[in-house]
Short mmCIF file of C-alpha atoms in Angstrom, two decimals:
data_model
loop_
_atom_site.label_atom_id
_atom_site.label_comp_id
_atom_site.label_asym_id
_atom_site.label_seq_id
_atom_site.Cartn_x
_atom_site.Cartn_y
_atom_site.Cartn_z
CA MET A 10 0.54 59.06 32.64
CA GLY A 11 2.68 56.43 32.00
CA ARG A 12 1.54 53.95 34.80
CA ASP A 13 -1.97 54.51 33.29
CA THR A 14 -1.04 53.67 29.52
CA LYS A 15 0.82 50.39 31.18
CA ARG A 16 -2.55 49.47 32.79
CA SER A 17 -4.55 50.35 29.71
CA ALA A 18 -2.31 47.94 27.40
CA SER A 19 -2.03 45.04 29.91
CA GLY A 20 -6.27 45.50 30.37
CA ILE A 21 -6.09 45.33 26.42
CA ASP A 22 -3.84 42.34 26.15
CA ALA A 23 -5.79 40.31 29.10
CA ALA A 24 -9.35 40.96 27.36
CA LEU A 25 -7.57 39.80 24.24
CA VAL A 26 -6.22 36.59 25.74
CA ARG A 27 -9.87 35.97 27.27
CA ARG A 28 -11.58 36.32 23.78
CA LEU A 29 -8.94 34.23 21.84
CA ARG A 30 -9.62 31.64 24.55
CA ARG A 31 -13.30 31.43 24.15
CA ASN A 32 -12.93 31.57 20.29
CA GLN A 33 -13.40 28.34 19.37
CA TYR A 34 -10.98 28.25 16.16
CA THR A 35 -7.91 29.40 17.91
CA GLY A 36 -7.52 26.11 19.77
CA ALA A 37 -7.76 24.28 16.22
CA VAL A 38 -5.31 26.77 14.54
CA VAL A 39 -2.60 26.33 17.48
CA ASN A 40 -2.61 22.68 17.41
CA LEU A 41 -2.86 22.35 13.49
CA ALA A 42 -0.52 24.94 12.49
CA PRO A 43 2.79 22.44 13.35
CA SER A 44 1.48 19.46 11.55
CA ALA A 45 0.05 21.47 8.66
CA PHE A 46 3.25 23.32 8.25
CA TRP A 47 5.11 19.99 8.45
CA LEU A 48 2.87 18.27 5.81
CA GLY A 49 2.89 21.44 3.56
CA VAL A 50 7.06 21.45 3.44
CA PHE A 51 7.77 18.23 3.49
CA PHE A 52 4.73 16.44 1.79
CA LEU A 53 2.49 18.70 -0.31
CA ALA A 54 5.58 21.13 -1.59
CA PRO A 55 7.59 18.06 -2.93
CA LEU A 56 4.59 16.63 -4.50
CA ALA A 57 3.70 19.73 -6.10
CA VAL A 58 6.94 20.05 -7.55
CA MET A 59 6.89 16.28 -8.81
CA PHE A 60 3.80 16.90 -10.17
CA LEU A 61 4.92 19.88 -12.32
CA PHE A 62 7.82 17.46 -13.54
CA SER A 63 5.74 14.85 -14.55
CA PHE A 64 4.61 17.35 -17.38
CA GLY A 65 7.93 18.50 -18.63
CA GLN A 66 10.60 16.98 -20.49
CA ARG A 67 14.09 15.55 -20.08
CA GLY A 68 16.98 17.53 -21.46
CA ALA A 69 20.01 16.40 -23.09
CA PHE A 70 22.04 16.16 -19.95
CA GLY A 71 19.33 14.93 -17.73
CA GLU A 72 17.78 18.42 -16.34
CA VAL A 73 14.11 18.95 -16.53
CA LEU A 74 12.68 21.32 -19.16
CA LEU A 75 9.98 23.10 -17.60
CA ALA A 76 9.39 25.94 -20.17
CA PRO A 77 6.08 26.64 -21.74
CA GLU A 78 7.03 24.81 -24.96
CA ASN A 79 8.33 21.63 -23.21
CA LEU A 80 5.31 21.32 -21.06
CA GLY A 81 2.53 18.96 -22.05
CA LEU A 82 1.33 15.24 -21.56
CA GLN A 83 4.23 13.73 -23.04
CA GLN A 84 5.19 11.62 -20.44
CA TYR A 85 2.27 10.00 -19.73
CA ARG A 86 1.58 9.29 -23.41
CA GLU A 87 4.84 7.54 -23.52
CA PHE A 88 3.84 5.76 -20.31
CA PHE A 89 0.42 4.43 -22.06
CA ILE A 90 0.72 4.74 -25.80
CA PRO A 91 2.99 2.56 -27.90
CA ASP A 92 5.12 4.97 -30.13
CA ASP A 93 3.41 3.65 -33.45
CA ARG A 94 -0.12 3.99 -32.59
CA SER A 95 -2.45 7.12 -32.45
CA LEU A 96 -3.76 8.00 -29.07
CA ILE A 97 -7.29 6.07 -29.76
CA GLY A 98 -5.55 3.09 -30.89
CA GLY A 99 -2.90 3.08 -28.41
CA LEU A 100 -5.69 3.26 -25.90
CA TRP A 101 -7.50 0.10 -27.54
CA VAL A 102 -4.34 -1.86 -27.64
CA THR A 103 -3.67 -1.37 -23.75
CA ILE A 104 -7.18 -2.26 -23.05
CA ALA A 105 -7.32 -5.29 -24.99
CA TRP A 106 -3.90 -6.34 -23.91
CA ALA A 107 -5.22 -5.72 -20.19
CA ILE A 108 -8.22 -7.90 -21.08
CA GLU A 109 -6.54 -10.74 -22.79
CA ALA A 110 -3.96 -10.57 -19.60
CA ILE A 111 -6.90 -11.10 -17.25
CA VAL A 112 -9.08 -13.61 -18.27
CA PRO A 113 -8.41 -17.17 -18.17
CA PHE A 114 -9.05 -18.15 -21.74
CA GLU A 115 -7.25 -16.97 -25.17
CA LEU A 116 -8.56 -14.03 -26.78
CA SER A 117 -7.20 -12.45 -29.96
CA LEU A 118 -8.62 -8.83 -29.58
CA THR A 119 -5.33 -7.23 -31.05
CA SER A 120 -1.85 -8.15 -32.10
CA GLY A 121 -0.05 -5.39 -30.49
CA GLN A 122 1.02 -4.94 -27.05
CA ALA A 123 0.87 -2.60 -24.36
CA THR A 124 3.87 -0.45 -23.36
CA PRO A 125 6.64 -2.02 -21.12
CA TYR A 126 5.64 0.46 -18.50
CA VAL A 127 1.95 -0.59 -18.65
CA ARG A 128 2.92 -3.84 -18.27
CA LEU A 129 5.05 -3.59 -15.46
CA LEU A 130 2.16 -1.71 -13.69
CA PHE A 131 -0.01 -4.65 -14.18
CA LYS A 132 2.65 -7.02 -12.94
CA SER A 133 2.67 -4.81 -9.90
CA ILE A 134 -0.91 -4.55 -9.37
CA GLY A 135 -0.90 -8.65 -9.71
CA TYR A 136 1.71 -8.88 -6.96
CA GLY A 137 -0.24 -6.77 -4.81
CA VAL A 138 -3.36 -8.66 -5.37
CA VAL A 139 -1.69 -11.85 -4.64
CA ALA A 140 -0.15 -11.00 -1.73
CA THR A 141 -3.54 -9.53 -0.33
CA VAL A 142 -5.20 -13.08 -0.80
CA VAL A 143 -2.47 -15.08 0.42
CA SER A 144 -2.06 -12.82 3.89
CA LEU A 145 -5.93 -13.24 4.21
CA VAL A 146 -5.89 -16.85 3.84
CA VAL A 147 -3.13 -17.19 6.32
CA GLY A 148 -3.73 -14.17 8.45
CA TYR A 149 -7.56 -14.71 8.75
CA PRO A 150 -7.75 -17.79 11.00
CA MET A 151 -4.78 -16.26 13.24
CA ALA A 152 -6.95 -13.02 13.59
CA TYR A 153 -10.04 -15.31 14.33
CA TYR A 154 -8.02 -17.19 17.07
CA LEU A 155 -6.93 -13.90 18.50
CA GLY A 156 -10.37 -12.29 18.73
CA HIS A 157 -12.39 -15.30 19.47
CA LEU A 158 -10.79 -18.33 20.77
CA ALA A 159 -7.50 -17.24 22.43
CA PRO A 160 -7.77 -17.43 26.16
CA GLU A 161 -8.19 -13.76 27.39
CA ARG A 162 -5.29 -13.51 29.43
CA TYR A 163 -3.07 -14.43 26.73
CA GLN A 164 -4.52 -11.79 24.01
CA ASN A 165 -2.19 -9.28 24.49
CA LEU A 166 0.95 -11.54 24.93
CA LEU A 167 -0.34 -13.11 21.31
CA VAL A 168 -0.89 -9.35 19.83
CA VAL A 169 2.69 -8.38 21.03
CA LEU A 170 4.13 -11.33 18.92
CA VAL A 171 2.35 -10.61 16.12
CA ILE A 172 3.77 -7.33 16.04
CA LEU A 173 7.33 -8.19 17.26
CA PRO A 174 8.85 -8.24 13.60
CA PHE A 175 8.62 -4.79 13.61
CA TRP A 176 10.75 -4.07 16.44
CA ALA A 177 13.62 -5.23 13.92
CA SER A 178 14.95 -3.24 11.22
CA PHE A 179 13.07 -3.79 7.60
CA LEU A 180 16.08 -4.54 5.98
CA VAL A 181 17.15 -7.22 8.54
CA ARG A 182 14.15 -9.01 8.14
CA ILE A 183 14.46 -8.92 4.15
CA TYR A 184 18.20 -10.22 4.30
CA ALA A 185 16.92 -12.87 6.79
CA ILE A 186 14.62 -14.00 4.32
CA GLN A 187 17.70 -14.08 1.26
CA LEU A 188 19.45 -16.16 3.76
CA LEU A 189 16.47 -18.94 4.28
CA LEU A 190 16.19 -18.73 0.44
CA SER A 191 19.91 -18.91 -0.64
CA ALA A 192 21.31 -22.36 -1.62
CA ASN A 193 22.65 -24.92 1.21
CA SER A 194 20.61 -22.71 3.97
CA VAL A 195 18.86 -24.53 6.78
CA LEU A 196 15.58 -24.11 5.04
CA MET A 197 16.75 -25.49 1.70
CA ASN A 198 18.70 -28.12 3.24
CA ALA A 199 15.59 -29.45 5.16
CA LEU A 200 13.46 -29.16 1.74
CA ALA A 201 16.03 -31.39 -0.29
CA VAL A 202 14.35 -34.41 1.18
CA LEU A 203 11.32 -33.70 -1.36
CA PRO A 204 11.93 -35.29 -5.09
CA GLY A 205 13.27 -32.61 -7.10
CA ILE A 206 15.01 -30.17 -4.80
CA GLY A 207 18.38 -30.44 -4.00
CA ALA A 208 20.36 -28.59 -1.12
CA ASP A 209 22.22 -26.33 -3.83
CA VAL A 210 18.65 -25.25 -4.96
CA SER A 211 17.92 -21.55 -4.66
CA LEU A 212 14.58 -19.74 -4.43
CA MET A 213 16.45 -16.45 -4.50
CA ASN A 214 15.80 -14.14 -7.01
CA SER A 215 12.26 -15.54 -7.83
CA ARG A 216 8.91 -14.43 -8.18
CA PHE A 217 8.25 -16.97 -5.34
CA ALA A 218 10.69 -14.95 -3.18
CA VAL A 219 9.31 -11.68 -3.89
CA LEU A 220 5.85 -12.82 -2.84
CA LEU A 221 7.02 -14.13 0.12
CA GLY A 222 8.67 -11.14 1.11
CA LEU A 223 5.52 -9.18 0.66
CA VAL A 224 3.23 -11.60 2.43
CA TYR A 225 5.84 -11.80 5.22
CA ILE A 226 6.43 -7.94 5.74
CA TRP A 227 2.75 -6.95 5.36
CA ILE A 228 0.88 -10.02 6.72
CA PRO A 229 0.43 -8.15 10.40
CA PHE A 230 -1.24 -5.35 8.45
CA MET A 231 -4.17 -7.89 7.72
CA ILE A 232 -4.29 -9.56 11.23
CA LEU A 233 -4.42 -6.47 13.02
CA PRO A 234 -7.59 -4.96 11.51
CA VAL A 235 -9.42 -8.31 10.92
CA TYR A 236 -8.44 -9.39 14.92
CA ALA A 237 -10.17 -5.75 15.92
CA SER A 238 -13.51 -6.59 13.92
CA ILE A 239 -13.77 -10.08 15.34
CA GLU A 240 -12.97 -8.92 19.01
CA GLU A 241 -16.26 -6.96 18.31
CA ILE A 242 -18.45 -9.28 17.07
CA ASP A 243 -21.17 -10.63 19.15
CA PHE A 244 -20.83 -14.20 18.54
CA THR A 245 -24.65 -14.88 19.81
CA TYR A 246 -25.49 -13.83 16.36
CA ARG A 247 -23.84 -17.25 15.28
CA GLU A 248 -25.20 -19.23 18.00
CA ALA A 249 -28.71 -18.21 16.83
CA ALA A 250 -27.94 -19.11 13.41
CA MET A 251 -26.83 -22.53 14.33
CA ASP A 252 -30.18 -22.95 16.73
CA LEU A 253 -32.12 -22.20 13.33
CA GLY A 254 -30.34 -25.14 11.44
CA ALA A 255 -26.87 -23.48 10.16
CA ASP A 256 -23.68 -25.83 10.28
CA ARG A 257 -20.65 -24.26 11.54
CA LEU A 258 -19.33 -23.61 8.11
CA GLU A 259 -22.61 -21.59 7.14
CA ALA A 260 -22.89 -19.86 10.35
CA PHE A 261 -19.12 -18.76 9.74
CA VAL A 262 -20.08 -17.76 6.24
CA HIS A 263 -23.18 -15.93 6.55
CA VAL A 264 -22.75 -14.27 10.05
CA VAL A 265 -19.16 -14.29 11.52
CA PHE A 266 -17.43 -13.27 7.88
CA PRO A 267 -19.74 -10.43 7.16
CA LEU A 268 -19.21 -8.85 10.53
CA SER A 269 -16.02 -9.03 10.01
CA LYS A 270 -15.67 -7.37 6.82
CA PRO A 271 -14.71 -4.05 7.70
CA GLY A 272 -11.62 -5.39 9.05
CA VAL A 273 -11.10 -7.57 5.77
CA MET A 274 -11.37 -4.56 3.83
CA ALA A 275 -9.08 -2.05 5.76
CA GLY A 276 -6.03 -5.12 5.65
CA SER A 277 -6.85 -5.51 2.12
CA VAL A 278 -6.02 -1.91 1.46
CA LEU A 279 -3.21 -1.94 3.92
CA VAL A 280 -1.56 -5.04 2.18
CA PHE A 281 -2.35 -4.03 -1.07
CA ILE A 282 -1.04 -0.34 -1.62
CA PRO A 283 2.57 -1.06 -0.25
CA SER A 284 2.91 -4.34 -1.88
CA ALA A 285 1.79 -2.95 -5.19
CA GLY A 286 4.51 0.22 -4.88
CA ALA A 287 7.04 -2.07 -3.15
CA TYR A 288 10.79 -1.25 -4.02
CA VAL A 289 13.05 -2.98 -1.63
CA ILE A 290 11.58 -6.18 -1.63
CA PRO A 291 11.71 -6.97 -5.63
CA GLU A 292 15.02 -5.20 -5.56
CA LEU A 293 16.81 -7.38 -2.81
CA LEU A 294 14.53 -10.85 -3.22
CA GLY A 295 13.47 -10.55 -6.93
CA GLY A 296 15.79 -11.27 -10.30
CA THR A 297 15.34 -9.55 -13.54
CA ASP A 298 11.81 -10.48 -14.49
CA SER A 299 10.44 -9.95 -10.65
CA GLN A 300 10.71 -6.13 -10.85
CA MET A 301 7.81 -3.97 -10.24
CA ILE A 302 7.11 -0.41 -10.85
CA GLY A 303 8.61 0.90 -7.67
CA ASN A 304 11.87 -0.23 -9.10
CA LEU A 305 10.85 1.72 -12.59
CA ILE A 306 10.56 4.62 -10.48
CA ALA A 307 13.89 4.49 -8.77
CA ASP A 308 15.54 3.90 -11.88
CA GLN A 309 14.13 7.02 -13.55
CA PHE A 310 14.88 9.03 -10.79
CA GLY A 311 18.32 7.39 -10.45
CA SER A 312 20.37 5.68 -13.34
CA ALA A 313 17.95 6.56 -15.98
CA GLY A 314 18.21 10.53 -15.18
CA ASN A 315 14.60 10.75 -16.53
CA TRP A 316 12.78 12.49 -13.78
CA PRO A 317 9.35 13.69 -16.12
CA LEU A 318 8.86 10.06 -16.45
CA GLY A 319 9.42 8.67 -13.19
CA ALA A 320 7.24 11.83 -12.05
CA ALA A 321 4.47 10.67 -14.46
CA ALA A 322 4.93 6.95 -13.39
CA SER A 323 4.65 7.91 -9.54
CA PHE A 324 1.29 9.66 -10.35
CA VAL A 325 0.14 6.77 -12.18
CA LEU A 326 0.62 4.91 -9.17
CA MET A 327 -0.80 7.03 -6.93
CA GLY A 328 -3.78 7.07 -8.88
CA VAL A 329 -4.11 3.10 -8.62
CA MET A 330 -3.90 3.48 -5.07
CA LEU A 331 -6.45 6.24 -4.86
CA LEU A 332 -8.74 3.97 -6.62
CA SER A 333 -8.06 1.14 -4.23
CA ILE A 334 -8.95 3.59 -1.51
CA ALA A 335 -12.01 4.80 -3.24
CA ALA A 336 -13.31 0.95 -3.52
CA TYR A 337 -12.53 0.52 0.09
CA GLN A 338 -14.92 3.45 1.20
CA ARG A 339 -17.44 2.26 -1.58
CA GLY A 340 -17.34 -1.21 -0.06
CA GLY A 341 -18.43 0.25 3.20
CA GLY A 342 -14.96 0.90 5.08
CA GLU A 343 -14.24 3.92 6.90
CA LEU A 344 -10.96 5.66 6.98
CA ALA A 345 -9.79 7.52 10.25
#
């Protein structure tokens, strides 16, 4: 009886194993379970806690108050709306200030100013945009050479040279920039021959230093996607355009560059997102007027002890990043 029972149980187990193997969802569950657990515990759960904190209030001793009477949009209101304004008036001041900051001519739409948090957010976005444009201007010719002009036997070596800085620590590279831009450095001594620049001049703690750091750190993320797009271009289209009367510049503008647009858009997103949310680079290379939204968030979670405001600022920054990704997808990009 016992032996028959064991056979029956083993037969049931074998049938269950065969059924699970034939089930198309079993493999997906087994493969995704570890990564889903990891993302859930170390990403989604902390994100949910921070989202809840953004609706709370800071207590007298820095604690986060999450009682029903403390929950609300007060942190987002503090971020966007000046204290002495109504909701509609504060939004108008913020929008008018943003328009006046963007347009290249003088306007007088309002006498007020946006909150310091909004001004810092716009400054961070400006850093991200400038770093992206500079990375594109500097990185596109290099990517074009890698993808089209470089001898095939050297392409892999050149790609390795592009990613070579990643073999060094992020902080080591920032400290290297500090050494180059500090007074009496090799670079500053070489620039001392220029009028108005002395050997004791330092470019540290400036907006230029922050921008240089952003471009230096993230430019490989521009070069590699553009290189991948250019490598896939059929350059007979350019030759056909030139046969039809276009010169080299016209063929590049109307044929080559549009075909490399997916790489340009992907590289722009990959450079803009970490540049606009940077913390370490402005902290180590910038001065008091070069702080960005990432420094504000770190201060709120650190020395200021205002976790709700820091959480709200984090989600505002996350919204800006999501908008940039949405613009990328709307422009024809595809996220892997």
